[in-house]
């Protein structure tokens, strides 16, 4: 297949490119050809800007993962704008290119995140049928991650009718050398890891290998379309996550991080850590996808087993 990938140089994208290269012809949208060559080699076509394309006639599939990191900087108005624009503009441009195509790519796989569901306790089983209009019904405030993802999804879903659209609501991706785990590791390795806030907030994680397998599954299974939760089938609480990570690293987890301190340090962005949700991949399971890492301890043992001593 000839596949256009946005965000191919990122934490998820790099692993995806490795899984696809060899068998498929890849074109990567990137703002930095130098970074792409350094991380992914010279064998892929690179595209600096989508405006270089008149349509998508030359592609069989599009995978859309580009976006300004959401947890790197405090959410100033400027940072929020970048987080939104980088996702919305890329997706809107892709939608226009789908429209302009005589023979559009057969599938459009686009990213989203479980932050779209908002903050819920364990009693709420969040599968893809969950009604997102609940914000209006309950008077709950629409939070920033929800707003970013709602429009991101809407823009991708506009292409339904032109192509098969699969939107992945991605959970906390666990892999080495990047993503959320990289940020968590230092305090844990220093023995300063601990429960965040109440510790009851849900953490719906997924091993990066399983996420890549999901993307390949959606790419190849023509009956798949619509929204898919890309999370492992057994989400855990922050307290359980903390204990499992401490065990995997053989480090203590005695230092809790109280909510007010985190709010003071991170501002509005602290909701990424203090709030959570228990998300279930019901549609993927029903479609016949089988997870390799269903339990957190197995995923962490796979990642840190060798460095446990
Ligand atoms: N990692 C997770 O746990 C997780 C969870 C839920 C959802 N997601 C979503 O999945 C997607 C991929 O995640 P990731 O962890 O691989 O992200 P990442 O490592 O931050 O990579 C994202 C890619 O997007 C491009 N990008 C960054 N800022 C951009 C900007 N301002 N304008 C245009 N492109 C920009 C970059 O490509 P170039 O520098 O080459 O242009 C980068 O390689 C993201 O959209 C993220 O929101 C990730």
mmCIF file of C-alpha atoms and ligand atoms in Angstrom:
data_model
loop_
_atom_site.group_PDB
_atom_site.id
_atom_site.type_symbol
_atom_site.label_atom_id
_atom_site.label_comp_id
_atom_site.label_asym_id
_atom_site.label_seq_id
_atom_site.Cartn_x
_atom_site.Cartn_y
_atom_site.Cartn_z
ATOM 1 C CA UNK A 1 0.000 0.000 0.000
ATOM 2 C CA UNK A 2 1.011 3.612 -0.526
ATOM 3 C CA UNK A 3 0.427 5.206 2.881
ATOM 4 C CA UNK A 4 0.552 8.871 3.923
ATOM 5 C CA UNK A 5 1.413 9.257 7.624
ATOM 6 C CA UNK A 6 1.272 12.453 9.677
ATOM 7 C CA UNK A 7 3.113 12.426 13.019
ATOM 8 C CA UNK A 8 5.356 9.601 11.773
ATOM 9 C CA UNK A 9 8.378 10.980 13.639
ATOM 10 C CA UNK A 10 6.606 10.867 17.015
ATOM 11 C CA UNK A 11 6.588 8.352 19.865
ATOM 12 C CA UNK A 12 3.779 6.302 18.282
ATOM 13 C CA UNK A 13 4.629 7.192 14.679
ATOM 14 C CA UNK A 14 8.214 5.902 14.864
ATOM 15 C CA UNK A 15 7.044 2.465 15.986
ATOM 16 C CA UNK A 16 4.317 2.513 13.329
ATOM 17 C CA UNK A 17 6.788 3.352 10.557
ATOM 18 C CA UNK A 18 9.041 0.473 11.691
ATOM 19 C CA UNK A 19 6.065 -1.901 11.537
ATOM 20 C CA UNK A 20 4.981 -0.770 8.062
ATOM 21 C CA UNK A 21 8.273 -0.170 6.268
ATOM 22 C CA UNK A 22 9.495 -2.963 4.069
ATOM 23 C CA UNK A 23 5.973 -4.001 3.101
ATOM 24 C CA UNK A 24 4.493 -0.607 2.252
ATOM 25 C CA UNK A 25 5.530 2.592 0.508
ATOM 26 C CA UNK A 26 5.424 5.387 3.091
ATOM 27 C CA UNK A 27 5.195 9.164 2.716
ATOM 28 C CA UNK A 28 5.711 11.078 5.945
ATOM 29 C CA UNK A 29 4.421 14.577 6.624
ATOM 30 C CA UNK A 30 7.023 16.297 8.799
ATOM 31 C CA UNK A 31 8.115 19.814 9.664
ATOM 32 C CA UNK A 32 11.698 18.614 9.913
ATOM 33 C CA UNK A 33 13.297 16.491 7.203
ATOM 34 C CA UNK A 34 16.493 16.372 9.313
ATOM 35 C CA UNK A 35 14.664 14.868 12.322
ATOM 36 C CA UNK A 36 12.849 12.399 10.084
ATOM 37 C CA UNK A 37 16.060 11.202 8.463
ATOM 38 C CA UNK A 38 17.792 10.924 11.813
ATOM 39 C CA UNK A 39 15.012 8.917 13.455
ATOM 40 C CA UNK A 40 13.657 6.938 10.505
ATOM 41 C CA UNK A 41 16.413 6.725 7.892
ATOM 42 C CA UNK A 42 16.418 7.957 4.308
ATOM 43 C CA UNK A 43 14.172 5.437 2.612
ATOM 44 C CA UNK A 44 10.822 7.224 3.014
ATOM 45 C CA UNK A 45 9.358 10.027 0.953
ATOM 46 C CA UNK A 46 8.987 13.197 3.013
ATOM 47 C CA UNK A 47 6.420 15.937 2.658
ATOM 48 C CA UNK A 48 6.974 19.344 4.283
ATOM 49 C CA UNK A 49 3.452 20.655 3.881
ATOM 50 C CA UNK A 50 0.076 19.279 2.845
ATOM 51 C CA UNK A 51 -0.376 22.253 0.533
ATOM 52 C CA UNK A 52 2.141 20.542 -1.779
ATOM 53 C CA UNK A 53 -0.642 18.045 -2.603
ATOM 54 C CA UNK A 54 -3.660 18.746 -4.849
ATOM 55 C CA UNK A 55 -5.444 15.547 -3.787
ATOM 56 C CA UNK A 56 -4.752 12.123 -2.309
ATOM 57 C CA UNK A 57 -5.117 10.126 -5.537
ATOM 58 C CA UNK A 58 -1.651 8.610 -5.173
ATOM 59 C CA UNK A 59 -2.370 7.041 -1.768
ATOM 60 C CA UNK A 60 -4.203 3.924 -0.610
ATOM 61 C CA UNK A 61 -4.378 4.883 3.067
ATOM 62 C CA UNK A 62 -3.851 7.865 5.372
ATOM 63 C CA UNK A 63 -2.848 7.617 9.049
ATOM 64 C CA UNK A 64 -3.121 10.883 10.961
ATOM 65 C CA UNK A 65 -1.218 11.231 14.248
ATOM 66 C CA UNK A 66 0.279 14.748 14.086
ATOM 67 C CA UNK A 67 -0.180 17.100 16.990
ATOM 68 C CA UNK A 68 1.645 19.493 19.294
ATOM 69 C CA UNK A 69 2.454 17.583 22.541
ATOM 70 C CA UNK A 70 -0.352 18.035 25.061
ATOM 71 C CA UNK A 71 1.629 17.564 28.278
ATOM 72 C CA UNK A 72 4.916 19.347 27.590
ATOM 73 C CA UNK A 73 4.095 22.910 28.642
ATOM 74 C CA UNK A 74 1.608 24.690 30.933
ATOM 75 C CA UNK A 75 -1.603 25.370 29.066
ATOM 76 C CA UNK A 76 -1.271 29.080 28.299
ATOM 77 C CA UNK A 77 -3.708 30.396 25.692
ATOM 78 C CA UNK A 78 -0.916 30.249 23.131
ATOM 79 C CA UNK A 79 -0.029 26.631 23.951
ATOM 80 C CA UNK A 80 -3.705 25.614 23.848
ATOM 81 C CA UNK A 81 -4.050 27.241 20.442
ATOM 82 C CA UNK A 82 -1.060 25.265 19.135
ATOM 83 C CA UNK A 83 -2.435 22.002 20.552
ATOM 84 C CA UNK A 84 -5.731 22.636 18.762
ATOM 85 C CA UNK A 85 -4.455 24.092 15.499
ATOM 86 C CA UNK A 86 -1.835 21.403 14.908
ATOM 87 C CA UNK A 87 -4.553 18.701 15.055
ATOM 88 C CA UNK A 88 -7.529 20.551 13.594
ATOM 89 C CA UNK A 89 -5.678 22.197 10.673
ATOM 90 C CA UNK A 90 -3.927 18.987 9.611
ATOM 91 C CA UNK A 91 -7.168 17.005 9.773
ATOM 92 C CA UNK A 92 -9.210 19.695 7.984
ATOM 93 C CA UNK A 93 -6.601 19.862 5.209
ATOM 94 C CA UNK A 94 -6.647 16.092 4.848
ATOM 95 C CA UNK A 95 -10.460 16.191 4.638
ATOM 96 C CA UNK A 96 -10.235 18.761 1.820
ATOM 97 C CA UNK A 97 -7.714 16.579 -0.007
ATOM 98 C CA UNK A 98 -10.011 13.548 0.325
ATOM 99 C CA UNK A 99 -12.790 15.652 -1.208
ATOM 100 C CA UNK A 100 -10.526 16.713 -4.083
ATOM 101 C CA UNK A 101 -9.542 13.129 -4.921
ATOM 102 C CA UNK A 102 -10.939 11.183 -7.887
ATOM 103 C CA UNK A 103 -9.942 7.881 -6.312
ATOM 104 C CA UNK A 104 -9.574 8.689 -2.600
ATOM 105 C CA UNK A 105 -7.521 6.421 -0.341
ATOM 106 C CA UNK A 106 -9.581 3.444 0.852
ATOM 107 C CA UNK A 107 -9.094 4.172 4.554
ATOM 108 C CA UNK A 108 -8.463 7.144 6.839
ATOM 109 C CA UNK A 109 -7.236 6.273 10.343
ATOM 110 C CA UNK A 110 -7.158 9.321 12.577
ATOM 111 C CA UNK A 111 -6.074 9.918 16.154
ATOM 112 C CA UNK A 112 -8.066 11.114 19.126
ATOM 113 C CA UNK A 113 -7.710 10.522 22.859
ATOM 114 C CA UNK A 114 -9.686 9.165 25.790
ATOM 115 C CA UNK A 115 -9.670 12.676 27.264
ATOM 116 C CA UNK A 116 -12.787 13.160 25.135
ATOM 117 C CA UNK A 117 -14.777 11.273 27.794
ATOM 118 C CA UNK A 118 -13.983 13.730 30.594
ATOM 119 C CA UNK A 119 -13.524 12.745 34.256
ATOM 120 C CA UNK A 120 -15.434 9.667 35.533
ATOM 121 C CA UNK A 121 -15.117 7.284 38.433
ATOM 122 C CA UNK A 122 -14.847 3.512 38.180
ATOM 123 C CA UNK A 123 -18.601 2.903 38.133
ATOM 124 C CA UNK A 124 -18.874 4.457 34.671
ATOM 125 C CA UNK A 125 -18.044 1.879 31.978
ATOM 126 C CA UNK A 126 -16.799 4.011 29.104
ATOM 127 C CA UNK A 127 -17.184 2.215 25.822
ATOM 128 C CA UNK A 128 -17.697 3.738 22.389
ATOM 129 C CA UNK A 129 -21.473 3.942 22.865
ATOM 130 C CA UNK A 130 -21.102 6.414 25.761
ATOM 131 C CA UNK A 131 -23.127 9.521 25.018
ATOM 132 C CA UNK A 132 -20.758 12.491 24.921
ATOM 133 C CA UNK A 133 -23.681 14.874 25.258
ATOM 134 C CA UNK A 134 -23.491 14.118 29.014
ATOM 135 C CA UNK A 135 -21.636 17.375 29.562
ATOM 136 C CA UNK A 136 -24.787 19.275 28.697
ATOM 137 C CA UNK A 137 -27.102 16.935 30.667
ATOM 138 C CA UNK A 138 -25.103 16.935 33.892
ATOM 139 C CA UNK A 139 -24.066 20.570 33.810
ATOM 140 C CA UNK A 140 -20.456 19.313 33.972
ATOM 141 C CA UNK A 141 -17.923 21.673 32.492
ATOM 142 C CA UNK A 142 -16.488 20.726 29.065
ATOM 143 C CA UNK A 143 -12.757 20.353 29.703
ATOM 144 C CA UNK A 144 -9.969 21.258 27.288
ATOM 145 C CA UNK A 145 -9.000 17.672 26.278
ATOM 146 C CA UNK A 146 -12.661 17.014 25.459
ATOM 147 C CA UNK A 147 -12.926 20.103 23.253
ATOM 148 C CA UNK A 148 -9.676 19.328 21.408
ATOM 149 C CA UNK A 149 -10.722 15.749 20.647
ATOM 150 C CA UNK A 150 -14.380 16.466 19.843
ATOM 151 C CA UNK A 151 -13.487 18.773 16.974
ATOM 152 C CA UNK A 152 -10.530 16.600 15.898
ATOM 153 C CA UNK A 153 -12.918 13.630 15.553
ATOM 154 C CA UNK A 154 -15.634 15.680 13.855
ATOM 155 C CA UNK A 155 -13.174 16.838 11.176
ATOM 156 C CA UNK A 156 -12.009 13.283 10.481
ATOM 157 C CA UNK A 157 -15.543 11.866 10.444
ATOM 158 C CA UNK A 158 -16.468 14.393 7.736
ATOM 159 C CA UNK A 159 -14.642 12.063 5.338
ATOM 160 C CA UNK A 160 -17.195 9.287 5.905
ATOM 161 C CA UNK A 161 -18.870 8.721 2.559
ATOM 162 C CA UNK A 162 -15.580 9.404 0.769
ATOM 163 C CA UNK A 163 -13.590 6.710 2.551
ATOM 164 C CA UNK A 164 -13.638 4.264 5.451
ATOM 165 C CA UNK A 165 -12.881 6.382 8.539
ATOM 166 C CA UNK A 166 -11.536 4.854 11.768
ATOM 167 C CA UNK A 167 -10.989 7.178 14.732
ATOM 168 C CA UNK A 168 -8.862 5.853 17.592
ATOM 169 C CA UNK A 169 -9.487 7.214 21.098
ATOM 170 C CA UNK A 170 -5.996 6.449 22.321
ATOM 171 C CA UNK A 171 -5.227 5.780 25.992
ATOM 172 C CA UNK A 172 -1.993 6.312 27.894
ATOM 173 C CA UNK A 173 0.564 4.706 25.593
ATOM 174 C CA UNK A 174 3.256 2.698 27.388
ATOM 175 C CA UNK A 175 6.596 2.253 25.666
ATOM 176 C CA UNK A 176 10.256 2.958 26.321
ATOM 177 C CA UNK A 177 12.030 6.210 25.433
ATOM 178 C CA UNK A 178 9.036 8.477 25.165
ATOM 179 C CA UNK A 179 5.433 9.136 26.024
ATOM 180 C CA UNK A 180 4.065 9.405 29.545
ATOM 181 C CA UNK A 181 6.265 6.668 31.050
ATOM 182 C CA UNK A 182 9.431 8.585 30.223
ATOM 183 C CA UNK A 183 8.105 11.511 32.280
ATOM 184 C CA UNK A 184 7.122 9.260 35.195
ATOM 185 C CA UNK A 185 10.365 7.310 35.351
ATOM 186 C CA UNK A 186 12.701 9.881 36.884
ATOM 187 C CA UNK A 187 10.747 10.437 40.118
ATOM 188 C CA UNK A 188 10.204 6.684 40.481
ATOM 189 C CA UNK A 189 13.869 5.888 39.884
ATOM 190 C CA UNK A 190 14.805 8.495 42.494
ATOM 191 C CA UNK A 191 12.473 6.784 44.942
ATOM 192 C CA UNK A 192 10.085 9.747 44.833
ATOM 193 C CA UNK A 193 7.214 8.066 42.982
ATOM 194 C CA UNK A 194 3.825 8.003 44.621
ATOM 195 C CA UNK A 195 0.071 8.167 44.300
ATOM 196 C CA UNK A 196 -1.256 11.315 42.626
ATOM 197 C CA UNK A 197 -4.195 13.113 44.256
ATOM 198 C CA UNK A 198 -6.862 10.689 45.512
ATOM 199 C CA UNK A 199 -5.280 7.786 43.585
ATOM 200 C CA UNK A 200 -8.764 6.690 42.534
ATOM 201 C CA UNK A 201 -8.702 8.296 39.071
ATOM 202 C CA UNK A 202 -8.697 5.796 36.223
ATOM 203 C CA UNK A 203 -5.663 5.201 34.027
ATOM 204 C CA UNK A 204 -6.619 3.563 30.753
ATOM 205 C CA UNK A 205 -3.288 2.453 29.376
ATOM 206 C CA UNK A 206 -2.153 0.550 26.276
ATOM 207 C CA UNK A 207 1.179 -1.050 25.391
ATOM 208 C CA UNK A 208 2.617 0.675 22.330
ATOM 209 C CA UNK A 209 2.993 -2.686 20.541
ATOM 210 C CA UNK A 210 -0.744 -3.313 20.908
ATOM 211 C CA UNK A 211 -1.556 0.174 19.627
ATOM 212 C CA UNK A 212 0.526 -0.481 16.501
ATOM 213 C CA UNK A 213 -1.238 -3.835 16.086
ATOM 214 C CA UNK A 214 -4.598 -1.998 16.335
ATOM 215 C CA UNK A 215 -3.585 0.423 13.571
ATOM 216 C CA UNK A 216 -2.588 -2.519 11.336
ATOM 217 C CA UNK A 217 -5.870 -4.274 12.207
ATOM 218 C CA UNK A 218 -7.932 -1.203 11.250
ATOM 219 C CA UNK A 219 -5.878 -0.753 8.096
ATOM 220 C CA UNK A 220 -6.501 -4.303 6.923
ATOM 221 C CA UNK A 221 -10.047 -5.051 8.111
ATOM 222 C CA UNK A 222 -12.433 -3.497 5.636
ATOM 223 C CA UNK A 223 -15.462 -4.013 7.864
ATOM 224 C CA UNK A 224 -14.000 -1.689 10.531
ATOM 225 C CA UNK A 225 -15.139 1.911 10.648
ATOM 226 C CA UNK A 226 -16.151 4.559 13.171
ATOM 227 C CA UNK A 227 -14.895 5.174 16.704
ATOM 228 C CA UNK A 228 -12.577 2.711 18.488
ATOM 229 C CA UNK A 229 -11.233 2.946 22.029
ATOM 230 C CA UNK A 230 -7.543 2.096 21.760
ATOM 231 C CA UNK A 231 -6.958 1.039 25.367
ATOM 232 C CA UNK A 232 -6.156 -2.291 27.027
ATOM 233 C CA UNK A 233 -9.177 -4.194 28.384
ATOM 234 C CA UNK A 234 -8.151 -3.754 32.036
ATOM 235 C CA UNK A 235 -7.788 -0.096 33.048
ATOM 236 C CA UNK A 236 -6.476 0.558 36.561
ATOM 237 C CA UNK A 237 -6.633 3.283 39.194
ATOM 238 C CA UNK A 238 -3.737 5.666 39.678
ATOM 239 C CA UNK A 239 -2.980 3.852 42.983
ATOM 240 C CA UNK A 240 -2.773 0.491 41.189
ATOM 241 C CA UNK A 241 -0.651 2.003 38.406
ATOM 242 C CA UNK A 242 1.718 3.525 40.976
ATOM 243 C CA UNK A 243 2.119 0.222 42.832
ATOM 244 C CA UNK A 244 2.679 -1.748 39.606
ATOM 245 C CA UNK A 245 5.261 0.713 38.284
ATOM 246 C CA UNK A 246 7.064 0.756 41.649
ATOM 247 C CA UNK A 247 7.160 -3.058 41.634
ATOM 248 C CA UNK A 248 8.343 -3.233 38.011
ATOM 249 C CA UNK A 249 11.169 -0.825 38.830
ATOM 250 C CA UNK A 250 11.817 -2.248 42.322
ATOM 251 C CA UNK A 251 11.412 1.226 43.778
ATOM 252 C CA UNK A 252 9.358 2.539 46.730
ATOM 253 C CA UNK A 253 6.138 4.484 46.086
ATOM 254 C CA UNK A 254 5.717 6.174 49.423
ATOM 255 C CA UNK A 255 5.646 9.847 48.446
ATOM 256 C CA UNK A 256 2.138 10.934 47.492
ATOM 257 C CA UNK A 257 1.626 13.999 45.312
ATOM 258 C CA UNK A 258 -1.200 16.018 46.855
ATOM 259 C CA UNK A 259 -3.660 17.558 44.392
ATOM 260 C CA UNK A 260 -3.219 21.194 45.524
ATOM 261 C CA UNK A 261 0.555 21.058 44.995
ATOM 262 C CA UNK A 262 0.122 19.581 41.523
ATOM 263 C CA UNK A 263 -2.514 22.176 40.628
ATOM 264 C CA UNK A 264 -0.168 24.915 41.753
ATOM 265 C CA UNK A 265 2.740 23.494 39.767
ATOM 266 C CA UNK A 266 0.918 22.640 36.540
ATOM 267 C CA UNK A 267 -2.155 24.870 36.527
ATOM 268 C CA UNK A 268 -5.049 23.615 34.401
ATOM 269 C CA UNK A 269 -2.826 20.910 32.883
ATOM 270 C CA UNK A 270 -2.856 19.126 36.286
ATOM 271 C CA UNK A 271 -6.251 17.670 35.279
ATOM 272 C CA UNK A 272 -4.350 15.243 33.029
ATOM 273 C CA UNK A 273 -3.018 13.614 36.212
ATOM 274 C CA UNK A 274 -5.709 14.345 38.780
ATOM 275 C CA UNK A 275 -8.654 13.275 36.667
ATOM 276 C CA UNK A 276 -9.200 10.065 34.767
ATOM 277 C CA UNK A 277 -11.550 7.542 33.315
ATOM 278 C CA UNK A 278 -11.973 3.780 32.962
ATOM 279 C CA UNK A 279 -12.188 3.122 29.214
ATOM 280 C CA UNK A 280 -12.932 -0.237 27.550
ATOM 281 C CA UNK A 281 -12.092 -1.283 23.948
ATOM 282 C CA UNK A 282 -15.438 -3.020 23.379
ATOM 283 C CA UNK A 283 -15.659 -2.391 19.618
ATOM 284 C CA UNK A 284 -12.142 -3.704 18.950
ATOM 285 C CA UNK A 285 -12.793 -6.829 20.991
ATOM 286 C CA UNK A 286 -16.107 -7.378 19.186
ATOM 287 C CA UNK A 287 -14.332 -6.942 15.825
ATOM 288 C CA UNK A 288 -11.982 -9.784 16.781
ATOM 289 C CA UNK A 289 -8.873 -7.828 17.797
ATOM 290 C CA UNK A 290 -6.841 -9.695 20.356
ATOM 291 C CA UNK A 291 -4.625 -7.783 22.820
ATOM 292 C CA UNK A 292 -1.178 -9.127 23.623
ATOM 293 C CA UNK A 293 -0.920 -7.098 26.842
ATOM 294 C CA UNK A 294 -4.230 -7.231 28.710
ATOM 295 C CA UNK A 295 -2.854 -6.646 32.227
ATOM 296 C CA UNK A 296 -0.653 -3.772 33.327
ATOM 297 C CA UNK A 297 1.851 -5.920 35.234
ATOM 298 C CA UNK A 298 2.597 -7.941 32.088
ATOM 299 C CA UNK A 299 3.050 -4.779 30.011
ATOM 300 C CA UNK A 300 5.429 -3.273 32.575
ATOM 301 C CA UNK A 301 7.350 -6.537 32.978
ATOM 302 C CA UNK A 302 7.792 -6.610 29.216
ATOM 303 C CA UNK A 303 9.121 -3.043 29.249
ATOM 304 C CA UNK A 304 11.254 -3.112 32.397
ATOM 305 C CA UNK A 305 11.841 -6.804 33.018
ATOM 306 C CA UNK A 306 15.454 -6.673 31.943
ATOM 307 C CA UNK A 307 16.323 -3.539 33.944
ATOM 308 C CA UNK A 308 14.646 -4.702 37.175
ATOM 309 C CA UNK A 309 17.717 -5.743 39.181
HETATM 310 N N1 LIG B 1 1.346 9.067 23.443
HETATM 311 C C1 LIG B 1 0.172 8.944 24.064
HETATM 312 O O1 LIG B 1 0.087 8.422 25.206
HETATM 313 C C2 LIG B 1 -1.092 9.441 23.383
HETATM 314 C C3 LIG B 1 -2.314 9.261 24.051
HETATM 315 C C4 LIG B 1 -3.483 9.711 23.445
HETATM 316 C C5 LIG B 1 -3.440 10.332 22.208
HETATM 317 N N2 LIG B 1 -2.234 10.504 21.594
HETATM 318 C C6 LIG B 1 -2.228 11.219 20.299
HETATM 319 O O2 LIG B 1 -1.575 10.452 19.313
HETATM 320 C C7 LIG B 1 -0.813 11.313 18.451
HETATM 321 C C8 LIG B 1 0.621 10.812 18.412
HETATM 322 O O3 LIG B 1 1.118 10.767 19.744
HETATM 323 P P1 LIG B 1 2.686 10.726 20.048
HETATM 324 O O4 LIG B 1 2.839 10.408 21.485
HETATM 325 O O5 LIG B 1 3.379 9.914 19.038
HETATM 326 O O6 LIG B 1 3.043 12.262 19.825
HETATM 327 P P2 LIG B 1 4.476 12.950 19.616
HETATM 328 O O7 LIG B 1 5.577 12.023 19.964
HETATM 329 O O8 LIG B 1 4.408 14.242 20.351
HETATM 330 O O9 LIG B 1 4.534 13.165 18.038
HETATM 331 C C9 LIG B 1 3.582 13.903 17.368
HETATM 332 C C10 LIG B 1 4.083 14.302 16.005
HETATM 333 O O10 LIG B 1 3.271 15.383 15.571
HETATM 334 C C11 LIG B 1 4.053 16.345 14.894
HETATM 335 N N3 LIG B 1 3.822 17.667 15.510
HETATM 336 C C12 LIG B 1 4.171 18.074 16.751
HETATM 337 N N4 LIG B 1 3.834 19.364 16.940
HETATM 338 C C13 LIG B 1 3.256 19.762 15.782
HETATM 339 C C14 LIG B 1 2.735 21.009 15.344
HETATM 340 N N5 LIG B 1 2.721 22.091 16.140
HETATM 341 N N6 LIG B 1 2.226 21.070 14.079
HETATM 342 C C15 LIG B 1 2.250 19.988 13.262
HETATM 343 N N7 LIG B 1 2.761 18.788 13.616
HETATM 344 C C16 LIG B 1 3.253 18.687 14.869
HETATM 345 C C17 LIG B 1 5.511 15.988 15.061
HETATM 346 O O11 LIG B 1 6.037 15.664 13.785
HETATM 347 P P3 LIG B 1 7.196 16.554 13.071
HETATM 348 O O12 LIG B 1 8.018 17.166 14.165
HETATM 349 O O13 LIG B 1 7.932 15.535 12.264
HETATM 350 O O14 LIG B 1 6.474 17.556 12.231
HETATM 351 C C18 LIG B 1 5.518 14.790 15.993
HETATM 352 O O15 LIG B 1 6.365 13.768 15.546
HETATM 353 C C19 LIG B 1 -0.895 12.732 19.033
HETATM 354 O O16 LIG B 1 -1.769 13.497 18.273
HETATM 355 C C20 LIG B 1 -1.444 12.518 20.433
HETATM 356 O O17 LIG B 1 -2.301 13.553 20.855
HETATM 357 C C21 LIG B 1 -1.070 10.087 22.142
#
